[in-house]
Short mmCIF file of C-alpha atoms and ligand atoms in Angstrom, two decimals:
data_model
loop_
_atom_site.label_atom_id
_atom_site.label_comp_id
_atom_site.label_asym_id
_atom_site.label_seq_id
_atom_site.Cartn_x
_atom_site.Cartn_y
_atom_site.Cartn_z
CA MET A 106 -14.07 128.64 -202.46
CA ASP A 107 -12.51 131.94 -201.78
CA PHE A 108 -13.32 134.06 -198.78
CA SER A 109 -10.24 136.20 -199.05
CA ILE A 110 -10.86 140.06 -198.41
CA ASP A 111 -9.84 142.16 -201.42
CA ASP A 112 -9.23 145.82 -201.22
CA ALA A 113 -12.69 146.88 -202.05
CA MET A 114 -14.11 144.61 -199.28
CA GLN A 115 -11.54 145.87 -196.88
CA SER A 116 -12.52 149.49 -197.46
CA TYR A 117 -16.25 148.51 -196.42
CA LEU A 118 -14.81 146.73 -193.30
CA ASP A 119 -12.63 149.67 -192.34
CA ARG A 120 -15.68 151.85 -192.51
CA ALA A 121 -17.64 149.42 -190.53
CA ASP A 122 -14.72 149.24 -187.88
CA ALA A 123 -14.60 152.92 -187.53
CA LEU A 124 -18.33 153.05 -186.49
CA VAL A 125 -18.00 150.38 -183.87
CA PRO A 126 -16.63 152.37 -180.89
CA GLN A 127 -19.51 154.97 -181.14
CA LEU A 128 -22.25 152.32 -181.89
CA ALA A 129 -20.99 150.17 -178.86
CA GLU A 130 -21.23 153.20 -176.64
CA GLY A 131 -25.00 153.57 -177.36
CA TYR A 132 -25.95 150.00 -177.30
CA GLN A 133 -27.49 149.92 -173.92
CA GLN A 134 -28.99 153.53 -174.16
CA ARG A 135 -30.75 152.63 -177.45
CA GLU A 136 -32.46 149.68 -175.55
CA ARG A 137 -33.61 152.11 -172.77
CA ASP A 138 -34.78 154.62 -175.46
CA GLY A 139 -36.64 151.90 -177.42
CA CYS A 140 -35.38 153.03 -180.92
CA ILE A 141 -32.59 153.26 -183.35
CA PRO A 142 -32.42 156.94 -184.19
CA GLY A 143 -32.60 157.96 -187.91
CA GLU A 144 -29.00 159.46 -187.58
CA VAL A 145 -27.54 156.09 -186.85
CA ARG A 146 -29.18 154.64 -189.86
CA THR A 147 -28.17 157.52 -192.22
CA THR A 148 -24.54 157.28 -190.96
CA MET A 149 -24.32 153.75 -191.93
CA GLY A 150 -26.12 154.46 -195.13
CA SER A 151 -23.90 157.22 -196.18
CA SER A 152 -20.96 154.93 -195.58
CA GLY A 153 -22.42 152.41 -198.03
CA LEU A 154 -23.03 149.84 -195.12
CA ILE A 155 -26.63 149.03 -195.75
CA ALA A 156 -27.42 146.43 -198.41
CA PRO A 157 -24.28 147.19 -200.48
CA GLU A 158 -25.12 144.25 -202.66
CA ILE A 159 -27.96 146.30 -204.19
CA PRO A 160 -26.97 147.58 -207.83
CA VAL A 161 -25.72 151.19 -207.96
CA GLU A 162 -28.62 152.28 -210.19
CA TYR A 163 -31.04 151.53 -207.10
CA GLY A 164 -28.74 153.25 -204.60
CA GLY A 165 -26.55 150.28 -203.71
CA GLN A 166 -22.75 149.57 -204.28
CA GLY A 167 -23.11 146.44 -206.42
CA GLU A 168 -21.04 144.54 -204.00
CA ARG A 169 -20.96 140.87 -203.08
CA ALA A 170 -23.36 139.33 -200.66
CA LEU A 171 -20.29 138.11 -198.79
CA THR A 172 -19.29 141.78 -198.15
CA SER A 173 -22.75 142.49 -196.59
CA GLY A 174 -22.44 139.50 -194.18
CA MET A 175 -18.80 140.56 -193.07
CA ILE A 176 -20.22 144.15 -192.42
CA ILE A 177 -22.90 142.85 -190.34
CA GLU A 178 -20.65 140.74 -188.32
CA ARG A 179 -18.39 143.74 -187.67
CA LEU A 180 -21.15 145.97 -186.65
CA SER A 181 -22.95 143.52 -184.57
CA ARG A 182 -19.88 143.34 -182.27
CA ALA A 183 -21.01 146.89 -181.34
CA ASP A 184 -24.78 146.48 -181.38
CA LEU A 185 -26.67 143.56 -182.72
CA ASN A 186 -29.95 145.53 -182.68
CA VAL A 187 -28.57 148.19 -185.19
CA THR A 188 -27.77 145.42 -187.60
CA TYR A 189 -31.43 144.59 -188.02
CA VAL A 190 -31.31 147.58 -190.20
CA GLN A 191 -28.83 145.66 -192.64
CA VAL A 192 -30.49 142.22 -192.21
CA VAL A 193 -34.13 143.51 -192.83
CA GLY A 194 -32.73 146.01 -195.42
CA SER A 195 -30.92 143.37 -197.40
CA LEU A 196 -33.88 140.85 -197.19
CA VAL A 197 -36.47 143.32 -198.44
CA ALA A 198 -34.22 144.99 -200.99
CA GLN A 199 -33.61 141.62 -202.52
CA ILE A 200 -37.44 140.84 -202.59
CA LEU A 201 -38.12 144.26 -204.25
CA LEU A 202 -35.20 144.05 -206.60
CA ARG A 203 -36.59 140.67 -208.03
CA ASN A 204 -40.24 141.39 -207.74
CA ALA A 205 -41.19 145.09 -207.63
CA SER A 206 -42.21 147.37 -210.46
CA GLU A 207 -39.36 149.79 -211.59
CA GLU A 208 -41.42 152.55 -210.01
CA LEU A 209 -41.41 150.87 -206.57
CA LYS A 210 -37.81 149.94 -206.82
CA HIS A 211 -36.71 153.44 -207.63
CA HIS A 212 -38.77 154.76 -204.81
CA TRP A 213 -37.84 152.40 -202.08
CA LEU A 214 -34.40 150.79 -202.68
CA PRO A 215 -32.46 154.11 -202.21
CA LYS A 216 -34.38 154.93 -199.07
CA ILE A 217 -33.36 151.50 -197.70
CA THR A 218 -29.71 151.73 -198.65
CA SER A 219 -29.43 155.45 -197.52
CA GLY A 220 -31.02 154.60 -194.18
CA ASP A 221 -33.61 157.24 -194.86
CA ASP A 222 -36.37 154.73 -194.23
CA ILE A 223 -37.20 151.16 -193.28
CA VAL A 224 -39.15 148.75 -195.17
CA ALA A 225 -40.19 145.82 -192.71
CA ILE A 226 -41.20 142.19 -193.62
CA GLY A 227 -44.42 140.81 -192.35
CA LEU A 228 -44.65 137.21 -192.86
CA SER A 229 -45.86 135.98 -189.41
CA GLU A 230 -49.09 136.73 -187.76
CA PRO A 231 -50.29 136.44 -184.20
CA THR A 232 -51.96 133.21 -184.95
CA GLY A 233 -48.85 131.54 -186.35
CA GLY A 234 -45.43 132.08 -188.01
CA SER A 235 -44.03 128.67 -188.82
CA ASP A 236 -46.90 127.85 -191.28
CA ALA A 237 -46.07 130.81 -193.34
CA GLY A 238 -47.89 129.32 -196.35
CA ASN A 239 -51.15 129.62 -194.69
CA PRO A 240 -51.66 133.34 -193.69
CA GLY A 241 -54.98 134.87 -192.41
CA LEU A 242 -54.23 138.23 -193.98
CA THR A 243 -56.55 138.54 -197.06
CA ALA A 244 -56.08 140.75 -200.12
CA VAL A 245 -59.25 141.29 -202.28
CA ARG A 246 -59.23 143.12 -205.71
CA ARG A 247 -61.12 146.40 -205.73
CA ASP A 248 -60.99 149.85 -207.35
CA ASP A 249 -57.78 149.26 -209.42
CA GLY A 250 -56.06 147.91 -206.44
CA TRP A 251 -56.42 145.56 -203.27
CA VAL A 252 -57.97 145.70 -200.11
CA LEU A 253 -56.10 144.14 -197.21
CA ASN A 254 -57.65 142.70 -193.96
CA GLY A 255 -55.69 140.89 -191.20
CA THR A 256 -52.87 141.31 -188.86
CA LYS A 257 -49.05 140.72 -189.23
CA SER A 258 -46.14 140.57 -186.76
CA MET A 259 -42.92 142.13 -187.53
CA SER A 260 -39.71 143.80 -186.50
CA PHE A 261 -39.57 147.65 -186.96
CA ALA A 262 -43.43 147.42 -186.67
CA VAL A 263 -43.53 151.06 -185.26
CA HIS A 264 -40.70 152.75 -187.13
CA ALA A 265 -41.00 151.36 -190.71
CA GLY A 266 -42.34 153.52 -193.44
CA ALA A 267 -43.69 150.36 -195.37
CA THR A 268 -43.72 146.71 -195.14
CA VAL A 269 -43.73 143.67 -197.38
CA VAL A 270 -46.62 141.35 -196.52
CA PHE A 271 -47.82 137.86 -197.75
CA ALA A 272 -51.59 137.66 -198.01
CA ARG A 273 -54.09 135.17 -199.31
CA THR A 274 -55.52 136.18 -202.66
CA SER A 275 -57.40 133.06 -203.51
CA GLU A 276 -59.03 130.11 -201.51
CA ASP A 277 -56.43 127.80 -203.28
CA ARG A 278 -55.07 126.18 -199.94
CA ARG A 279 -51.30 126.46 -198.99
CA GLY A 280 -48.66 128.20 -200.90
CA ARG A 281 -50.38 128.60 -204.41
CA GLY A 282 -53.02 131.14 -203.28
CA ILE A 283 -50.53 133.49 -201.67
CA SER A 284 -49.41 136.91 -203.03
CA ALA A 285 -46.75 139.48 -201.77
CA PHE A 286 -47.51 143.26 -201.61
CA LEU A 287 -45.58 146.33 -200.51
CA VAL A 288 -47.83 148.31 -198.21
CA GLU A 289 -46.98 151.97 -197.07
CA LEU A 290 -47.80 152.15 -193.40
CA ASP A 291 -49.25 155.62 -193.42
CA ARG A 292 -52.31 154.20 -195.32
CA ASP A 293 -55.93 154.19 -194.00
CA GLY A 294 -56.83 151.45 -191.70
CA VAL A 295 -53.21 150.63 -190.50
CA VAL A 296 -53.04 150.17 -186.64
CA LYS A 297 -49.48 149.53 -185.07
CA THR A 298 -49.11 147.91 -181.60
CA ARG A 299 -45.74 147.52 -179.95
CA THR A 300 -44.97 144.05 -178.32
CA ASN A 301 -43.47 143.87 -174.87
CA ASP A 302 -40.49 141.79 -175.84
CA MET A 303 -37.66 140.50 -173.53
CA GLY A 304 -34.90 141.76 -176.02
CA THR A 305 -34.19 143.63 -179.18
CA LEU A 306 -36.08 146.49 -177.57
CA ALA A 307 -34.42 149.14 -179.81
CA VAL A 308 -35.74 147.52 -182.93
CA VAL A 309 -39.39 147.50 -181.51
CA ARG A 310 -41.26 144.53 -182.75
CA GLY A 311 -45.03 144.58 -183.03
CA PHE A 312 -48.32 143.80 -184.60
CA VAL A 313 -49.58 145.66 -187.57
CA GLU A 314 -53.33 145.59 -188.35
CA PHE A 315 -54.86 146.29 -191.76
CA ASN A 316 -58.44 147.34 -191.78
CA ASP A 317 -59.77 147.54 -195.16
CA THR A 318 -56.43 149.09 -196.19
CA TRP A 319 -56.38 149.78 -199.81
CA ILE A 320 -53.06 149.59 -201.96
CA PRO A 321 -52.75 150.29 -205.67
CA GLU A 322 -52.46 147.36 -208.14
CA GLY A 323 -48.82 148.25 -208.73
CA ASN A 324 -47.96 147.28 -205.09
CA LEU A 325 -48.27 143.55 -206.00
CA LEU A 326 -44.84 141.93 -205.80
CA GLY A 327 -44.09 139.28 -208.43
CA GLU A 328 -46.97 137.18 -209.96
CA GLU A 329 -50.40 136.86 -208.23
CA GLY A 330 -50.49 133.70 -206.21
CA ALA A 331 -46.69 133.01 -206.65
CA ALA A 332 -45.32 134.65 -203.62
CA PHE A 333 -44.28 131.53 -201.89
CA SER A 334 -42.08 130.19 -204.60
CA GLN A 335 -40.87 133.52 -205.86
CA VAL A 336 -40.45 135.85 -202.91
CA MET A 337 -39.49 133.26 -200.26
CA GLN A 338 -36.11 132.88 -201.90
CA GLY A 339 -34.94 135.93 -200.21
CA PHE A 340 -34.86 134.23 -196.77
CA ASP A 341 -31.90 132.16 -197.89
CA PHE A 342 -29.90 135.39 -197.84
CA SER A 343 -31.24 136.87 -194.54
CA ARG A 344 -30.63 133.40 -192.81
CA ALA A 345 -26.95 133.58 -193.51
CA LEU A 346 -26.85 137.21 -192.47
CA ILE A 347 -28.56 136.49 -189.13
CA GLY A 348 -25.80 133.92 -188.52
CA LEU A 349 -23.17 136.45 -188.83
CA GLN A 350 -25.29 138.88 -186.98
CA VAL A 351 -25.34 136.68 -183.80
CA ILE A 352 -21.82 135.58 -184.25
CA GLY A 353 -20.56 139.25 -184.08
CA ALA A 354 -22.38 139.79 -180.70
CA ALA A 355 -20.96 136.44 -179.35
CA ARG A 356 -17.37 137.14 -180.82
CA GLN A 357 -17.29 140.51 -179.01
CA THR A 358 -18.44 138.83 -175.73
CA LEU A 359 -15.75 136.19 -176.12
CA THR A 360 -13.12 138.83 -176.77
CA GLU A 361 -14.13 140.65 -173.54
CA THR A 362 -13.97 137.44 -171.52
CA TRP A 363 -10.54 136.39 -172.71
CA GLU A 364 -9.41 139.65 -171.26
CA TYR A 365 -11.30 139.20 -168.02
CA ALA A 366 -9.72 135.62 -167.70
CA ARG A 367 -6.44 137.18 -168.13
CA THR A 368 -6.99 139.91 -165.26
CA ARG A 369 -9.38 138.45 -162.72
CA GLU A 370 -7.77 136.61 -159.89
CA ALA A 371 -8.96 133.78 -157.68
CA PHE A 372 -6.92 131.58 -155.48
CA ASP A 373 -3.98 133.80 -156.15
CA GLN A 374 -3.76 133.35 -159.74
CA ASN A 375 -5.49 134.64 -162.93
CA ILE A 376 -8.73 132.60 -163.51
CA GLY A 377 -7.55 131.96 -167.19
CA GLN A 378 -4.82 129.60 -165.57
CA PHE A 379 -7.73 127.28 -164.52
CA GLN A 380 -8.52 124.77 -167.39
CA GLY A 381 -12.14 124.87 -166.37
CA VAL A 382 -12.21 128.53 -167.29
CA ALA A 383 -9.88 128.51 -170.34
CA PHE A 384 -11.16 125.42 -172.12
CA PRO A 385 -14.79 126.41 -172.49
CA LEU A 386 -13.61 129.63 -174.00
CA ALA A 387 -11.27 127.65 -176.40
CA GLU A 388 -14.27 125.65 -177.42
CA ALA A 389 -16.37 128.80 -177.92
CA ASP A 390 -13.67 130.29 -180.16
CA THR A 391 -13.61 126.93 -182.30
CA LEU A 392 -17.49 126.90 -182.49
CA LEU A 393 -17.73 130.61 -183.55
CA THR A 394 -15.06 130.18 -186.19
CA ALA A 395 -16.81 127.08 -187.61
CA ALA A 396 -20.16 128.76 -187.72
CA GLU A 397 -18.63 131.83 -189.33
CA THR A 398 -17.13 129.62 -191.95
CA LEU A 399 -20.44 128.07 -192.59
CA CYS A 400 -22.23 131.53 -193.04
CA HIS A 401 -19.36 132.63 -195.39
CA LYS A 402 -19.64 129.49 -197.46
CA THR A 403 -23.37 130.17 -197.75
CA LEU A 404 -22.90 133.64 -199.00
CA TRP A 405 -20.17 132.48 -201.32
CA LEU A 406 -22.60 130.01 -202.81
CA LYS A 407 -25.13 132.88 -203.15
CA ASP A 408 -22.55 135.07 -204.93
CA ALA A 409 -21.65 132.18 -207.25
CA ASP A 410 -25.47 131.79 -208.11
CA LEU A 411 -25.36 128.18 -206.80
CA PRO A 412 -28.25 126.56 -204.53
CA HIS A 413 -27.75 127.33 -200.94
CA SER A 414 -31.20 126.81 -199.23
CA LYS A 415 -29.96 123.99 -197.11
CA GLU A 416 -26.73 125.78 -195.88
CA ALA A 417 -28.83 128.94 -195.10
CA ALA A 418 -31.13 126.83 -192.90
CA MET A 419 -27.92 125.43 -191.21
CA CYS A 420 -26.71 128.86 -190.38
CA LYS A 421 -30.08 130.00 -189.09
CA TRP A 422 -30.76 127.09 -186.64
CA TRP A 423 -27.15 126.55 -185.44
CA ALA A 424 -25.46 129.92 -185.13
CA PRO A 425 -28.22 131.65 -182.94
CA LYS A 426 -28.20 128.60 -180.62
CA MET A 427 -24.39 128.41 -180.37
CA ALA A 428 -24.08 132.25 -180.07
CA TYR A 429 -26.42 132.18 -177.20
CA ASP A 430 -24.47 129.25 -175.51
CA VAL A 431 -21.28 131.24 -175.88
CA ILE A 432 -22.60 134.33 -174.50
CA HIS A 433 -24.17 132.31 -171.57
CA GLN A 434 -20.72 130.76 -170.87
CA CYS A 435 -19.11 134.20 -170.99
CA LEU A 436 -21.53 135.58 -168.71
CA LEU A 437 -20.87 132.85 -166.12
CA THR A 438 -17.11 133.36 -166.43
CA HIS A 439 -17.59 137.12 -165.42
CA GLY A 440 -19.27 135.79 -162.18
CA GLN A 441 -21.46 138.27 -160.44
CA PHE A 442 -20.36 140.97 -162.70
CA GLY A 443 -21.80 139.14 -165.76
CA TYR A 444 -25.12 139.31 -164.06
CA LEU A 445 -25.05 143.13 -163.72
CA LYS A 446 -26.89 145.25 -166.22
CA ASP A 447 -23.74 147.54 -166.12
CA LEU A 448 -22.01 145.26 -168.57
CA PRO A 449 -23.77 144.53 -172.08
CA ILE A 450 -23.51 140.80 -171.69
CA GLU A 451 -26.93 140.20 -170.33
CA GLN A 452 -28.57 142.30 -172.98
CA ARG A 453 -26.62 140.48 -175.70
CA LEU A 454 -27.97 137.25 -174.32
CA ARG A 455 -31.54 138.48 -174.48
CA ASP A 456 -31.08 140.01 -177.96
CA VAL A 457 -29.40 136.81 -179.42
CA LEU A 458 -32.23 134.75 -177.99
CA GLY A 459 -34.86 136.37 -180.03
CA LEU A 460 -33.10 135.22 -183.16
CA GLN A 461 -33.57 131.59 -182.39
CA ILE A 462 -37.24 132.33 -183.12
CA GLY A 463 -37.30 135.31 -185.57
CA ASP A 464 -36.99 134.35 -189.20
CA GLY A 465 -38.07 130.75 -188.37
CA THR A 466 -37.30 128.53 -185.50
CA ALA A 467 -34.73 125.72 -185.39
CA GLN A 468 -37.42 123.03 -186.05
CA ILE A 469 -38.46 124.77 -189.20
CA MET A 470 -34.82 125.08 -190.40
CA LYS A 471 -34.20 121.39 -189.70
CA LEU A 472 -37.39 120.49 -191.72
CA ILE A 473 -35.78 122.36 -194.60
CA ILE A 474 -32.43 120.41 -194.21
CA ALA A 475 -34.25 117.02 -193.81
CA ARG A 476 -36.64 117.62 -196.77
CA HIS A 477 -33.55 118.64 -198.72
CA ASN A 478 -31.78 115.27 -198.02
CA LEU A 479 -34.66 112.85 -197.74
CA GLY A 480 -36.95 114.29 -200.42
CA ARG A 481 -40.24 115.78 -199.35
CA GLU A 482 -42.34 112.56 -199.22
CA TYR A 483 -39.72 110.83 -196.82
CA ALA A 484 -39.09 113.79 -194.54
CA PRO A 485 -41.10 115.04 -191.47
C1 LIG B 559 -36.96 138.85 -182.27
C2 LIG B 559 -38.04 138.48 -183.29
C3 LIG B 559 -38.22 139.03 -184.55
C4 LIG B 559 -38.95 138.74 -185.39
N1 LIG B 559 -39.12 139.37 -186.47
C5 LIG B 559 -40.08 139.15 -187.38
C6 LIG B 559 -40.11 139.79 -188.71
O1 LIG B 559 -39.49 140.87 -188.85
N2 LIG B 559 -41.22 139.56 -189.55
C7 LIG B 559 -42.07 138.39 -189.34
O2 LIG B 559 -42.87 138.11 -190.17
N3 LIG B 559 -41.91 137.72 -188.10
C8 LIG B 559 -40.99 138.10 -187.25
N4 LIG B 559 -40.94 137.27 -186.14
C9 LIG B 559 -41.75 136.25 -185.78
C10 LIG B 559 -41.16 134.95 -186.00
O3 LIG B 559 -40.80 134.76 -187.36
C11 LIG B 559 -42.25 133.90 -185.51
O4 LIG B 559 -42.24 133.94 -184.11
C12 LIG B 559 -41.63 132.45 -185.84
O5 LIG B 559 -41.66 132.17 -187.23
C13 LIG B 559 -42.33 131.29 -185.07
O6 LIG B 559 -43.75 131.49 -185.27
P1 LIG B 559 -44.76 131.45 -183.97
O7 LIG B 559 -44.10 132.26 -182.85
O8 LIG B 559 -46.11 131.88 -184.40
O9 LIG B 559 -44.66 130.00 -183.53
P2 LIG B 559 -45.53 128.75 -183.96
O10 LIG B 559 -45.45 128.60 -185.38
O11 LIG B 559 -46.84 128.70 -183.24
O12 LIG B 559 -44.63 127.49 -183.36
C14 LIG B 559 -44.75 127.15 -181.89
C15 LIG B 559 -43.57 126.07 -181.77
O13 LIG B 559 -43.92 125.02 -182.47
C16 LIG B 559 -42.91 124.57 -183.41
N5 LIG B 559 -43.41 123.99 -184.59
C17 LIG B 559 -44.37 124.61 -185.57
N6 LIG B 559 -44.54 123.73 -186.49
C18 LIG B 559 -43.74 122.80 -186.46
C19 LIG B 559 -43.30 121.68 -187.27
N7 LIG B 559 -43.95 121.53 -188.43
N8 LIG B 559 -42.36 120.76 -186.75
C20 LIG B 559 -41.80 120.86 -185.66
N9 LIG B 559 -41.92 122.01 -184.80
C21 LIG B 559 -42.85 122.93 -185.26
C22 LIG B 559 -42.10 125.80 -183.55
O14 LIG B 559 -40.71 125.55 -183.87
C23 LIG B 559 -42.21 126.54 -182.25
O15 LIG B 559 -41.16 126.03 -181.33
C24 LIG B 559 -40.05 137.64 -185.12
C25 LIG B 559 -39.89 137.02 -183.85
C26 LIG B 559 -38.92 137.35 -183.02
C27 LIG B 559 -38.85 136.59 -181.65
#
């Protein structure tokens, strides 16, 4: 296993690092504004920092998945919400690359990598997200296309130009009757509603209703009825990326907290001189480093075309919980100032918490790990 950073990777990381100060400055303002401006996306896109693993012919850079993960970790130190553009972009781009027609690929992939547009992913529904193989959204064949009815829940619900959705296309129960589609969100019958979330407010999550919404036959992704086995594979990638996304936010908070411990005084000494302050930070550094290594290993396995579903599930349940705990500890170390909205720590805590739920809860990730080890018939 080799996670060393070669010259090509380094040039991406240098470009990411160059954007960090300006992105960090706008982190809290973008929450107040409730949006990630188009220029932020296109600035990242023009530096090759969105889904660089996509082949050059579709607007990407043909880079390694590991590079994408490292870029996300760097940018997330500045603003975790902005890196939803990378995480959702890479997830959807991979689904399209493997399952979409050439026409759809050439139309949408360059828009994703340039930051010109966002394609969201709508797997969950208001009635349930964990049981993703049992959607209420239906797609019925009509007039050389499909007619959709139902509601999906997704990040970027308000600002995305299109979304990938999973819908029931036959009465066959569970995964076998499920198909995936790309749906442009300016089509007739689409109604978007913003959710009133406690965090990730710049991303703007929401519900998207489809009321007799027609899409052409060519918008089917992969084979009819095979979405669950074909399209779900993309989530192994996004789970490792989410791990690095939350680690970036926690790492930045920890760096700030070491500095605070060096300079803040109590009982006539720097608080870092108290073991009760320094040791939890030392533990946090250890945990972040271990989780980062797990995420890098998972992406290395992906790049080597080796199975990595189990490792991806580990990244997804552990990193967001651990990052939340680290940020919580750092907030407490800042005392009353950690509790102020002036510092970005409380926002990071709220933003990271969402990723203990989004893309699948810890229980669902542990189901994947248990089934992998026990075999499906012996697992929960
Ligand atoms: C910040 C954020 C971003 C999101 N972005 C997206 C997005 O872009 N696209 C999208 O499609 N969805 C998105 N979601 C929705 C998210 O994927 C779902 O909320 C999640 O999968 C859980 O579904 P649910 O909320 O319906 O909970 P439910 O499925 O109703 O589960 C409720 C509780 O029961 C537990 N549970 C359920 N089944 C089992 C089981 N078999 N064993 C043990 N425990 C179980 C769950 O772990 C959970 O704690 C996002 C959510 C958040 C918070």
